[in-house]
PDB file of C-alpha atoms and ligand atoms in Angstrom:
ATOM      1  CA  UNK A   1     -86.690  65.830   1.375  1.00 52.00           C
ATOM      2  CA  UNK A   2     -87.251  62.544   3.195  1.00 56.00           C
ATOM      3  CA  UNK A   3     -87.279  63.097   6.960  1.00 54.00           C
ATOM      4  CA  UNK A   4     -84.045  61.208   7.617  1.00 58.00           C
ATOM      5  CA  UNK A   5     -82.136  63.637   5.400  1.00 63.00           C
ATOM      6  CA  UNK A   6     -83.270  66.805   7.159  1.00 69.00           C
ATOM      7  CA  UNK A   7     -80.420  68.187   9.258  1.00 82.00           C
ATOM      8  CA  UNK A   8     -81.073  67.735  12.960  1.00 92.00           C
ATOM      9  CA  UNK A   9     -80.076  70.368  15.491  1.00 95.00           C
ATOM     10  CA  UNK A  10     -80.401  67.882  18.311  1.00 97.00           C
ATOM     11  CA  UNK A  11     -80.317  64.108  18.373  1.00 97.00           C
ATOM     12  CA  UNK A  12     -80.971  62.481  21.717  1.00 97.00           C
ATOM     13  CA  UNK A  13     -80.690  58.747  21.182  1.00 97.00           C
ATOM     14  CA  UNK A  14     -81.594  55.951  23.558  1.00 98.00           C
ATOM     15  CA  UNK A  15     -80.782  57.946  26.678  1.00 98.00           C
ATOM     16  CA  UNK A  16     -80.984  56.351  30.125  1.00 98.00           C
ATOM     17  CA  UNK A  17     -80.349  58.123  33.401  1.00 98.00           C
ATOM     18  CA  UNK A  18     -80.722  56.549  36.817  1.00 98.00           C
ATOM     19  CA  UNK A  19     -80.025  58.552  39.958  1.00 98.00           C
ATOM     20  CA  UNK A  20     -78.491  56.892  43.027  1.00 97.00           C
ATOM     21  CA  UNK A  21     -78.078  53.480  41.337  1.00 96.00           C
ATOM     22  CA  UNK A  22     -77.907  50.504  43.640  1.00 95.00           C
ATOM     23  CA  UNK A  23     -79.229  52.435  46.620  1.00 96.00           C
ATOM     24  CA  UNK A  24     -82.625  52.569  48.251  1.00 96.00           C
ATOM     25  CA  UNK A  25     -83.105  55.942  46.517  1.00 96.00           C
ATOM     26  CA  UNK A  26     -82.500  54.497  43.047  1.00 96.00           C
ATOM     27  CA  UNK A  27     -84.601  56.387  40.519  1.00 97.00           C
ATOM     28  CA  UNK A  28     -84.747  55.812  36.789  1.00 97.00           C
ATOM     29  CA  UNK A  29     -85.448  59.376  35.564  1.00 98.00           C
ATOM     30  CA  UNK A  30     -84.977  58.757  31.827  1.00 98.00           C
ATOM     31  CA  UNK A  31     -85.663  55.411  30.210  1.00 98.00           C
ATOM     32  CA  UNK A  32     -84.542  54.962  26.579  1.00 97.00           C
ATOM     33  CA  UNK A  33     -85.492  58.431  25.453  1.00 98.00           C
ATOM     34  CA  UNK A  34     -85.174  59.379  21.771  1.00 98.00           C
ATOM     35  CA  UNK A  35     -85.735  62.947  20.610  1.00 98.00           C
ATOM     36  CA  UNK A  36     -84.748  64.541  17.322  1.00 97.00           C
ATOM     37  CA  UNK A  37     -85.165  68.257  16.683  1.00 97.00           C
ATOM     38  CA  UNK A  38     -85.063  69.975  13.318  1.00 96.00           C
ATOM     39  CA  UNK A  39     -83.900  73.569  12.833  1.00 96.00           C
ATOM     40  CA  UNK A  40     -86.520  75.973  14.134  1.00 97.00           C
ATOM     41  CA  UNK A  41     -88.528  73.313  15.976  1.00 97.00           C
ATOM     42  CA  UNK A  42     -90.287  74.850  18.980  1.00 98.00           C
ATOM     43  CA  UNK A  43     -91.220  71.883  21.137  1.00 98.00           C
ATOM     44  CA  UNK A  44     -93.273  72.168  24.298  1.00 98.00           C
ATOM     45  CA  UNK A  45     -92.859  69.455  26.941  1.00 98.00           C
ATOM     46  CA  UNK A  46     -95.588  68.516  29.361  1.00 95.00           C
ATOM     47  CA  UNK A  47     -95.816  65.840  32.036  1.00 93.00           C
ATOM     48  CA  UNK A  48     -96.533  65.306  35.723  1.00 90.00           C
ATOM     49  CA  UNK A  49     -94.160  65.982  38.599  1.00 91.00           C
ATOM     50  CA  UNK A  50     -91.105  63.751  38.411  1.00 93.00           C
ATOM     51  CA  UNK A  51     -91.793  62.657  34.825  1.00 95.00           C
ATOM     52  CA  UNK A  52     -88.200  63.464  33.820  1.00 97.00           C
ATOM     53  CA  UNK A  53     -88.694  66.803  32.042  1.00 97.00           C
ATOM     54  CA  UNK A  54     -85.991  68.734  33.882  1.00 97.00           C
ATOM     55  CA  UNK A  55     -83.653  65.740  33.747  1.00 98.00           C
ATOM     56  CA  UNK A  56     -84.035  65.649  29.962  1.00 98.00           C
ATOM     57  CA  UNK A  57     -83.054  69.331  29.727  1.00 98.00           C
ATOM     58  CA  UNK A  58     -80.242  68.821  32.235  1.00 97.00           C
ATOM     59  CA  UNK A  59     -78.636  65.932  30.354  1.00 97.00           C
ATOM     60  CA  UNK A  60     -78.777  67.980  27.128  1.00 98.00           C
ATOM     61  CA  UNK A  61     -77.105  70.912  28.907  1.00 97.00           C
ATOM     62  CA  UNK A  62     -74.484  68.611  30.434  1.00 96.00           C
ATOM     63  CA  UNK A  63     -75.419  69.124  34.089  1.00 96.00           C
ATOM     64  CA  UNK A  64     -74.734  65.433  34.660  1.00 93.00           C
ATOM     65  CA  UNK A  65     -73.617  62.547  32.435  1.00 94.00           C
ATOM     66  CA  UNK A  66     -75.945  59.915  31.030  1.00 96.00           C
ATOM     67  CA  UNK A  67     -75.695  56.181  31.742  1.00 97.00           C
ATOM     68  CA  UNK A  68     -76.139  55.254  28.117  1.00 96.00           C
ATOM     69  CA  UNK A  69     -77.117  56.752  24.790  1.00 97.00           C
ATOM     70  CA  UNK A  70     -75.795  59.635  22.735  1.00 97.00           C
ATOM     71  CA  UNK A  71     -76.452  63.361  22.533  1.00 97.00           C
ATOM     72  CA  UNK A  72     -75.541  65.081  19.268  1.00 97.00           C
ATOM     73  CA  UNK A  73     -75.800  68.866  19.046  1.00 96.00           C
ATOM     74  CA  UNK A  74     -75.628  70.314  15.546  1.00 95.00           C
ATOM     75  CA  UNK A  75     -73.724  67.293  14.243  1.00 94.00           C
ATOM     76  CA  UNK A  76     -71.259  67.094  17.137  1.00 94.00           C
ATOM     77  CA  UNK A  77     -71.400  64.384  19.817  1.00 95.00           C
ATOM     78  CA  UNK A  78     -71.375  66.256  23.125  1.00 96.00           C
ATOM     79  CA  UNK A  79     -71.555  63.359  25.596  1.00 94.00           C
ATOM     80  CA  UNK A  80     -68.037  64.118  26.773  1.00 93.00           C
ATOM     81  CA  UNK A  81     -68.165  67.894  26.748  1.00 94.00           C
ATOM     82  CA  UNK A  82     -68.747  69.720  30.007  1.00 95.00           C
ATOM     83  CA  UNK A  83     -71.645  71.982  30.935  1.00 95.00           C
ATOM     84  CA  UNK A  84     -69.686  75.236  30.471  1.00 92.00           C
ATOM     85  CA  UNK A  85     -68.544  74.129  27.010  1.00 93.00           C
ATOM     86  CA  UNK A  86     -72.087  73.312  25.926  1.00 95.00           C
ATOM     87  CA  UNK A  87     -73.234  76.652  27.379  1.00 92.00           C
ATOM     88  CA  UNK A  88     -71.544  78.399  24.441  1.00 91.00           C
ATOM     89  CA  UNK A  89     -74.222  76.918  22.198  1.00 94.00           C
ATOM     90  CA  UNK A  90     -77.160  76.480  24.555  1.00 96.00           C
ATOM     91  CA  UNK A  91     -79.296  79.236  26.094  1.00 96.00           C
ATOM     92  CA  UNK A  92     -81.214  78.381  29.266  1.00 96.00           C
ATOM     93  CA  UNK A  93     -83.915  79.977  31.371  1.00 97.00           C
ATOM     94  CA  UNK A  94     -85.085  78.415  34.632  1.00 93.00           C
ATOM     95  CA  UNK A  95     -88.144  78.739  36.807  1.00 92.00           C
ATOM     96  CA  UNK A  96     -86.521  80.924  39.447  1.00 92.00           C
ATOM     97  CA  UNK A  97     -86.292  84.584  38.321  1.00 88.00           C
ATOM     98  CA  UNK A  98     -83.322  85.046  40.680  1.00 89.00           C
ATOM     99  CA  UNK A  99     -81.167  82.494  38.897  1.00 89.00           C
ATOM    100  CA  UNK A 100     -80.440  83.788  35.418  1.00 88.00           C
ATOM    101  CA  UNK A 101     -79.193  87.284  36.191  1.00 92.00           C
ATOM    102  CA  UNK A 102     -76.674  88.879  38.572  1.00 94.00           C
ATOM    103  CA  UNK A 103     -78.660  91.051  40.990  1.00 95.00           C
ATOM    104  CA  UNK A 104     -75.801  93.315  42.050  1.00 95.00           C
ATOM    105  CA  UNK A 105     -74.902  94.154  38.464  1.00 95.00           C
ATOM    106  CA  UNK A 106     -76.652  96.615  36.163  1.00 96.00           C
ATOM    107  CA  UNK A 107     -78.892  95.684  33.237  1.00 97.00           C
ATOM    108  CA  UNK A 108     -76.173  96.669  30.741  1.00 96.00           C
ATOM    109  CA  UNK A 109     -73.503  94.691  32.596  1.00 95.00           C
ATOM    110  CA  UNK A 110     -75.694  91.596  32.600  1.00 95.00           C
ATOM    111  CA  UNK A 111     -76.347  91.964  28.876  1.00 96.00           C
ATOM    112  CA  UNK A 112     -72.663  92.603  28.142  1.00 94.00           C
ATOM    113  CA  UNK A 113     -71.774  89.372  29.954  1.00 91.00           C
ATOM    114  CA  UNK A 114     -74.287  87.507  27.828  1.00 93.00           C
ATOM    115  CA  UNK A 115     -72.960  89.120  24.656  1.00 91.00           C
ATOM    116  CA  UNK A 116     -69.416  88.049  25.521  1.00 86.00           C
ATOM    117  CA  UNK A 117     -70.294  84.502  26.513  1.00 79.00           C
ATOM    118  CA  UNK A 118     -67.556  82.219  25.225  1.00 65.00           C
ATOM    119  CA  UNK A 119     -65.453  85.166  24.024  1.00 70.00           C
ATOM    120  CA  UNK A 120     -62.193  86.422  25.485  1.00 64.00           C
ATOM    121  CA  UNK A 121     -63.120  90.122  25.654  1.00 63.00           C
ATOM    122  CA  UNK A 122     -64.473  90.454  29.186  1.00 64.00           C
ATOM    123  CA  UNK A 123     -66.310  93.225  30.999  1.00 65.00           C
ATOM    124  CA  UNK A 124     -63.119  94.975  32.122  1.00 65.00           C
ATOM    125  CA  UNK A 125     -62.901  96.446  28.629  1.00 68.00           C
ATOM    126  CA  UNK A 126     -65.992  98.493  29.357  1.00 84.00           C
ATOM    127  CA  UNK A 127     -69.231  98.723  27.451  1.00 90.00           C
ATOM    128  CA  UNK A 128     -69.166 100.633  24.176  1.00 92.00           C
ATOM    129  CA  UNK A 129     -71.727 103.159  22.935  1.00 94.00           C
ATOM    130  CA  UNK A 130     -72.608 100.812  20.087  1.00 94.00           C
ATOM    131  CA  UNK A 131     -73.275  98.039  22.574  1.00 94.00           C
ATOM    132  CA  UNK A 132     -75.494 100.312  24.637  1.00 96.00           C
ATOM    133  CA  UNK A 133     -77.479 101.216  21.524  1.00 97.00           C
ATOM    134  CA  UNK A 134     -77.736  97.525  20.673  1.00 96.00           C
ATOM    135  CA  UNK A 135     -78.996  96.730  24.191  1.00 97.00           C
ATOM    136  CA  UNK A 136     -81.535  99.579  24.113  1.00 97.00           C
ATOM    137  CA  UNK A 137     -82.896  98.324  20.823  1.00 95.00           C
ATOM    138  CA  UNK A 138     -83.330  94.790  22.175  1.00 94.00           C
ATOM    139  CA  UNK A 139     -84.711  95.932  25.532  1.00 96.00           C
ATOM    140  CA  UNK A 140     -87.302  98.099  23.781  1.00 94.00           C
ATOM    141  CA  UNK A 141     -88.708  94.942  22.163  1.00 90.00           C
ATOM    142  CA  UNK A 142     -89.562  93.609  25.627  1.00 90.00           C
ATOM    143  CA  UNK A 143     -91.945  96.562  26.000  1.00 89.00           C
ATOM    144  CA  UNK A 144     -91.176  96.881  29.713  1.00 90.00           C
ATOM    145  CA  UNK A 145     -89.475 100.284  29.620  1.00 91.00           C
ATOM    146  CA  UNK A 146     -86.100  98.732  30.467  1.00 95.00           C
ATOM    147  CA  UNK A 147     -84.407 100.487  27.538  1.00 96.00           C
ATOM    148  CA  UNK A 148     -84.236 103.632  29.683  1.00 96.00           C
ATOM    149  CA  UNK A 149     -82.755 101.835  32.687  1.00 97.00           C
ATOM    150  CA  UNK A 150     -79.429 100.470  31.447  1.00 97.00           C
ATOM    151  CA  UNK A 151     -77.652 101.547  34.647  1.00 96.00           C
ATOM    152  CA  UNK A 152     -80.279 100.112  37.011  1.00 97.00           C
ATOM    153  CA  UNK A 153     -79.252  97.198  39.229  1.00 97.00           C
ATOM    154  CA  UNK A 154     -81.045  94.031  38.197  1.00 96.00           C
ATOM    155  CA  UNK A 155     -81.918  93.345  41.848  1.00 96.00           C
ATOM    156  CA  UNK A 156     -84.420  96.207  41.624  1.00 95.00           C
ATOM    157  CA  UNK A 157     -86.457  94.554  38.880  1.00 95.00           C
ATOM    158  CA  UNK A 158     -89.649  92.528  39.329  1.00 94.00           C
ATOM    159  CA  UNK A 159     -89.687  88.767  38.750  1.00 93.00           C
ATOM    160  CA  UNK A 160     -91.304  89.171  35.348  1.00 93.00           C
ATOM    161  CA  UNK A 161     -88.808  91.833  34.275  1.00 95.00           C
ATOM    162  CA  UNK A 162     -85.960  89.586  35.379  1.00 95.00           C
ATOM    163  CA  UNK A 163     -87.306  86.599  33.445  1.00 95.00           C
ATOM    164  CA  UNK A 164     -87.702  88.773  30.355  1.00 95.00           C
ATOM    165  CA  UNK A 165     -84.125  89.987  30.778  1.00 96.00           C
ATOM    166  CA  UNK A 166     -82.873  86.419  31.303  1.00 96.00           C
ATOM    167  CA  UNK A 167     -84.649  85.403  28.123  1.00 96.00           C
ATOM    168  CA  UNK A 168     -82.967  88.267  26.272  1.00 96.00           C
ATOM    169  CA  UNK A 169     -79.578  87.268  27.728  1.00 96.00           C
ATOM    170  CA  UNK A 170     -80.094  83.657  26.679  1.00 96.00           C
ATOM    171  CA  UNK A 171     -80.857  84.675  23.099  1.00 96.00           C
ATOM    172  CA  UNK A 172     -78.891  87.906  22.448  1.00 94.00           C
ATOM    173  CA  UNK A 173     -76.342  85.708  20.710  1.00 94.00           C
ATOM    174  CA  UNK A 174     -78.582  83.178  18.936  1.00 95.00           C
ATOM    175  CA  UNK A 175     -78.009  79.832  20.666  1.00 96.00           C
ATOM    176  CA  UNK A 176     -78.091  76.594  18.673  1.00 97.00           C
ATOM    177  CA  UNK A 177     -80.634  75.418  21.190  1.00 98.00           C
ATOM    178  CA  UNK A 178     -82.804  77.218  23.736  1.00 98.00           C
ATOM    179  CA  UNK A 179     -83.898  75.317  26.861  1.00 98.00           C
ATOM    180  CA  UNK A 180     -86.739  76.776  28.934  1.00 98.00           C
ATOM    181  CA  UNK A 181     -87.694  74.935  32.122  1.00 97.00           C
ATOM    182  CA  UNK A 182     -91.043  76.228  33.420  1.00 96.00           C
ATOM    183  CA  UNK A 183     -89.617  79.731  33.057  1.00 96.00           C
ATOM    184  CA  UNK A 184     -93.005  81.382  33.593  1.00 95.00           C
ATOM    185  CA  UNK A 185     -94.217  79.124  36.427  1.00 94.00           C
ATOM    186  CA  UNK A 186     -93.114  81.368  39.299  1.00 92.00           C
ATOM    187  CA  UNK A 187     -94.868  84.455  37.903  1.00 92.00           C
ATOM    188  CA  UNK A 188     -98.412  85.704  38.402  1.00 91.00           C
ATOM    189  CA  UNK A 189    -100.733  84.630  35.536  1.00 91.00           C
ATOM    190  CA  UNK A 190    -100.721  87.975  33.726  1.00 90.00           C
ATOM    191  CA  UNK A 191     -96.937  88.352  33.862  1.00 90.00           C
ATOM    192  CA  UNK A 192     -96.533  84.676  32.959  1.00 93.00           C
ATOM    193  CA  UNK A 193     -98.524  85.062  29.778  1.00 92.00           C
ATOM    194  CA  UNK A 194     -96.574  88.200  28.893  1.00 92.00           C
ATOM    195  CA  UNK A 195     -93.306  86.291  29.277  1.00 94.00           C
ATOM    196  CA  UNK A 196     -94.698  83.449  27.130  1.00 96.00           C
ATOM    197  CA  UNK A 197     -95.792  85.867  24.395  1.00 96.00           C
ATOM    198  CA  UNK A 198     -92.345  87.409  24.492  1.00 95.00           C
ATOM    199  CA  UNK A 199     -90.803  83.937  24.287  1.00 97.00           C
ATOM    200  CA  UNK A 200     -92.812  83.208  21.173  1.00 97.00           C
ATOM    201  CA  UNK A 201     -91.792  86.525  19.606  1.00 96.00           C
ATOM    202  CA  UNK A 202     -88.089  85.905  20.257  1.00 96.00           C
ATOM    203  CA  UNK A 203     -88.163  82.219  19.248  1.00 98.00           C
ATOM    204  CA  UNK A 204     -90.059  82.904  16.024  1.00 97.00           C
ATOM    205  CA  UNK A 205     -88.102  86.087  15.283  1.00 95.00           C
ATOM    206  CA  UNK A 206     -84.781  84.229  15.311  1.00 95.00           C
ATOM    207  CA  UNK A 207     -86.141  80.779  14.307  1.00 97.00           C
ATOM    208  CA  UNK A 208     -84.576  79.353  17.449  1.00 98.00           C
ATOM    209  CA  UNK A 209     -84.702  75.617  18.018  1.00 98.00           C
ATOM    210  CA  UNK A 210     -86.367  75.437  21.412  1.00 98.00           C
ATOM    211  CA  UNK A 211     -87.456  72.996  24.118  1.00 98.00           C
ATOM    212  CA  UNK A 212     -89.929  74.573  26.536  1.00 98.00           C
ATOM    213  CA  UNK A 213     -91.162  72.705  29.603  1.00 98.00           C
ATOM    214  CA  UNK A 214     -94.515  73.901  30.878  1.00 95.00           C
ATOM    215  CA  UNK A 215     -96.880  72.492  33.463  1.00 88.00           C
ATOM    216  CA  UNK A 216     -99.828  74.012  31.666  1.00 92.00           C
ATOM    217  CA  UNK A 217    -101.538  71.940  28.969  1.00 93.00           C
ATOM    218  CA  UNK A 218    -103.161  74.936  27.358  1.00 94.00           C
ATOM    219  CA  UNK A 219     -99.804  76.696  26.986  1.00 96.00           C
ATOM    220  CA  UNK A 220     -98.204  73.475  25.736  1.00 96.00           C
ATOM    221  CA  UNK A 221    -100.754  73.367  22.915  1.00 97.00           C
ATOM    222  CA  UNK A 222    -100.829  77.106  22.271  1.00 97.00           C
ATOM    223  CA  UNK A 223     -97.100  77.569  21.748  1.00 97.00           C
ATOM    224  CA  UNK A 224     -94.669  75.853  19.406  1.00 97.00           C
ATOM    225  CA  UNK A 225     -95.054  73.470  16.474  1.00 97.00           C
ATOM    226  CA  UNK A 226     -94.755  70.249  18.429  1.00 98.00           C
ATOM    227  CA  UNK A 227     -95.716  68.953  21.880  1.00 98.00           C
ATOM    228  CA  UNK A 228     -94.257  65.958  23.655  1.00 97.00           C
ATOM    229  CA  UNK A 229     -95.605  64.423  26.808  1.00 95.00           C
ATOM    230  CA  UNK A 230     -93.423  62.632  29.335  1.00 96.00           C
ATOM    231  CA  UNK A 231     -94.363  60.055  31.913  1.00 95.00           C
ATOM    232  CA  UNK A 232     -92.090  57.977  34.155  1.00 95.00           C
ATOM    233  CA  UNK A 233     -88.957  58.816  32.211  1.00 97.00           C
ATOM    234  CA  UNK A 234     -90.373  58.165  28.766  1.00 97.00           C
ATOM    235  CA  UNK A 235     -91.863  60.184  25.930  1.00 97.00           C
ATOM    236  CA  UNK A 236     -95.359  58.771  25.654  1.00 96.00           C
ATOM    237  CA  UNK A 237     -96.840  61.212  23.168  1.00 95.00           C
ATOM    238  CA  UNK A 238     -95.490  63.304  20.324  1.00 97.00           C
ATOM    239  CA  UNK A 239     -97.829  65.665  18.486  1.00 97.00           C
ATOM    240  CA  UNK A 240     -96.772  67.942  15.658  1.00 97.00           C
ATOM    241  CA  UNK A 241     -98.138  70.186  12.936  1.00 94.00           C
ATOM    242  CA  UNK A 242    -101.794  69.836  12.084  1.00 95.00           C
ATOM    243  CA  UNK A 243    -102.352  67.090  14.635  1.00 96.00           C
ATOM    244  CA  UNK A 244    -101.163  69.437  17.366  1.00 96.00           C
ATOM    245  CA  UNK A 245    -103.230  72.333  16.031  1.00 95.00           C
ATOM    246  CA  UNK A 246    -106.344  70.180  16.106  1.00 96.00           C
ATOM    247  CA  UNK A 247    -105.813  68.954  19.667  1.00 96.00           C
ATOM    248  CA  UNK A 248    -107.567  70.608  22.608  1.00 95.00           C
ATOM    249  CA  UNK A 249    -106.811  70.234  26.314  1.00 93.00           C
ATOM    250  CA  UNK A 250    -109.559  67.615  26.743  1.00 92.00           C
ATOM    251  CA  UNK A 251    -108.105  65.553  23.872  1.00 94.00           C
ATOM    252  CA  UNK A 252    -104.638  65.816  25.355  1.00 92.00           C
ATOM    253  CA  UNK A 253    -105.934  64.653  28.700  1.00 90.00           C
ATOM    254  CA  UNK A 254    -107.553  61.595  27.110  1.00 91.00           C
ATOM    255  CA  UNK A 255    -104.395  60.878  25.101  1.00 91.00           C
ATOM    256  CA  UNK A 256    -102.349  61.089  28.292  1.00 89.00           C
ATOM    257  CA  UNK A 257    -104.594  58.658  30.106  1.00 88.00           C
ATOM    258  CA  UNK A 258    -104.610  56.235  27.190  1.00 90.00           C
ATOM    259  CA  UNK A 259    -100.836  56.374  26.641  1.00 87.00           C
ATOM    260  CA  UNK A 260     -99.822  56.215  30.295  1.00 85.00           C
ATOM    261  CA  UNK A 261    -102.584  54.024  31.709  1.00 83.00           C
ATOM    262  CA  UNK A 262    -102.617  56.578  34.491  1.00 78.00           C
ATOM    263  CA  UNK A 263    -104.671  59.580  35.539  1.00 75.00           C
ATOM    264  CA  UNK A 264    -103.265  63.080  35.819  1.00 69.00           C
ATOM    265  CA  UNK A 265    -101.601  63.360  39.204  1.00 59.00           C
ATOM    266  CA  UNK A 266    -101.013  67.031  38.990  1.00 56.00           C
ATOM    267  CA  UNK A 267    -103.828  69.571  39.174  1.00 59.00           C
ATOM    268  CA  UNK A 268    -101.483  72.294  38.009  1.00 56.00           C
ATOM    269  CA  UNK A 269    -101.410  70.723  34.565  1.00 60.00           C
ATOM    270  CA  UNK A 270    -105.089  71.396  34.145  1.00 56.00           C
ATOM    271  CA  UNK A 271    -105.127  74.977  35.280  1.00 47.00           C
ATOM    272  CA  UNK A 272    -105.775  77.271  32.389  1.00 42.00           C
TER     273      UNK A 272
HETATM  274  N1  LIG B 301     -80.068  65.427  40.867  1.00 72.25           N
HETATM  275  C1  LIG B 301     -80.936  64.457  41.206  1.00 72.25           C
HETATM  276  N2  LIG B 301     -80.619  63.520  42.126  1.00 72.25           N
HETATM  277  C2  LIG B 301     -81.479  62.534  42.439  1.00 72.25           C
HETATM  278  N3  LIG B 301     -82.710  62.382  41.897  1.00 72.25           N
HETATM  279  C3  LIG B 301     -83.083  63.284  40.988  1.00 72.25           C
HETATM  280  C4  LIG B 301     -82.226  64.375  40.595  1.00 72.25           C
HETATM  281  N4  LIG B 301     -82.881  65.113  39.661  1.00 72.25           N
HETATM  282  C5  LIG B 301     -84.091  64.534  39.481  1.00 72.25           C
HETATM  283  N5  LIG B 301     -84.217  63.435  40.266  1.00 72.25           N
HETATM  284  C6  LIG B 301     -85.371  62.531  40.320  1.00 72.25           C
HETATM  285  O1  LIG B 301     -85.631  62.101  38.992  1.00 72.25           O
HETATM  286  C7  LIG B 301     -87.034  62.094  38.732  1.00 72.25           C
HETATM  287  C8  LIG B 301     -87.358  63.044  37.590  1.00 72.25           C
HETATM  288  O2  LIG B 301     -87.137  64.369  38.044  1.00 72.25           O
HETATM  289  P1  LIG B 301     -87.324  65.661  37.134  1.00 72.25           P
HETATM  290  O3  LIG B 301     -86.632  65.431  35.841  1.00 72.25           O
HETATM  291  O4  LIG B 301     -86.877  66.813  37.941  1.00 72.25           O
HETATM  292  O5  LIG B 301     -88.900  65.680  36.905  1.00 72.25           O
HETATM  293  P2  LIG B 301     -89.856  66.833  36.310  1.00 72.25           P
HETATM  294  O6  LIG B 301     -89.003  67.977  35.896  1.00 72.25           O
HETATM  295  O7  LIG B 301     -90.583  66.173  35.194  1.00 72.25           O
HETATM  296  O8  LIG B 301     -90.792  67.180  37.422  1.00 72.25           O
HETATM  297  C9  LIG B 301     -87.707  62.488  40.027  1.00 72.25           C
HETATM  298  O9  LIG B 301     -88.065  61.318  40.720  1.00 72.25           O
HETATM  299  C10 LIG B 301     -86.631  63.234  40.776  1.00 72.25           C
HETATM  300  O10 LIG B 301     -86.795  63.122  42.168  1.00 72.25           O
HETATM  301 MG1  LIG B 302     -88.922  69.972  36.488  1.00 72.25          MG
END
C-alpha cells in the first residue's frame, strides 16, 4: 500500500503554539509541526530542555488549544474537543509518580476507575469478583507482587510501583493513543529500566500507538520503531525502521548537531 493510503491514528498538521503572545514572555513552543502516526507506531521523542516535547503531547491531549493547524485522532478532528473528552481515547503517564494514581484509594479502586473511564457505571456499584480476577491477572504481569495487594492503599507503594500501576491504568482499556512524558525520569536507574521494559511489553502486547518522550538517547534508540528529535519547537530528525536500528548514540549526537546547528545543551541526554 502506498504510504498515503495507510490509515493514520494521529495526524498533527502544521501546528503552531506560542505562549504569552505579545508579551515579554512570548515563547514559540511549536513551530509548524507535522507528525503522522500509523497504527502500532511506537515513537520515541528526544530533545533538549524546552524543545517543545511536552507541549507537543499537551496539544494532542487537549491541555491547551493550538494557534493554528489541525489534530486528527483516528479520523476525527479533535481541535475543538476538550481534554476530558480526548481522555476517553488517550492514555497518559507523566514524570511524577504521584500524579497518575489516587494515593488514598486502594489498588483495586484505582484500577476500577481506569476500567470505567468514560463509562456511566461508577465506583459506587462496587467491584465485582470478575473484575478483581481481571486486575490480579494484569497486576501479575507487572511482576511486582501487586496482585496480592488489591486492598492496599496506593500511597504505600514505591515510585516505581506507582508508575507501573499508572501505566496499567492508562492501558487497561486499550487507548487509541498512549502518551508517555519522561515517565521513568524520576525513578532510580534500575527501576527506570524496569518500567521501560514493562512499557515495551505492554505497548507491543496490545500494539498500542505510542509517543514516548525520553531524555535518554540510548533509551530513545532502544525502544520503539521510530525516533524523532525536537529542537526549538520543530522536528529536526525522524528516524524509522532499519535506519533507526543502525543508529548509535554517537551517530544521533552528530545528526543532532548537523540538523540543529547547535551542540547538546543537556548532559542528561547523554547519560546512559
Ligand atoms: N504552560 C506554559 N506557559 C508558558 N510557557 C510554556 C508553557 N509550557 C511550556 N512553555 C514553554 O514552552 C517551551 C517548550 O516547553 P516544553 O514543551 O515543556 O519543553 P520540553 O518538554 O521539550 O522540555 C519552553 O520554553 C517552556 O518554558
Ligand atoms: Mg518536558
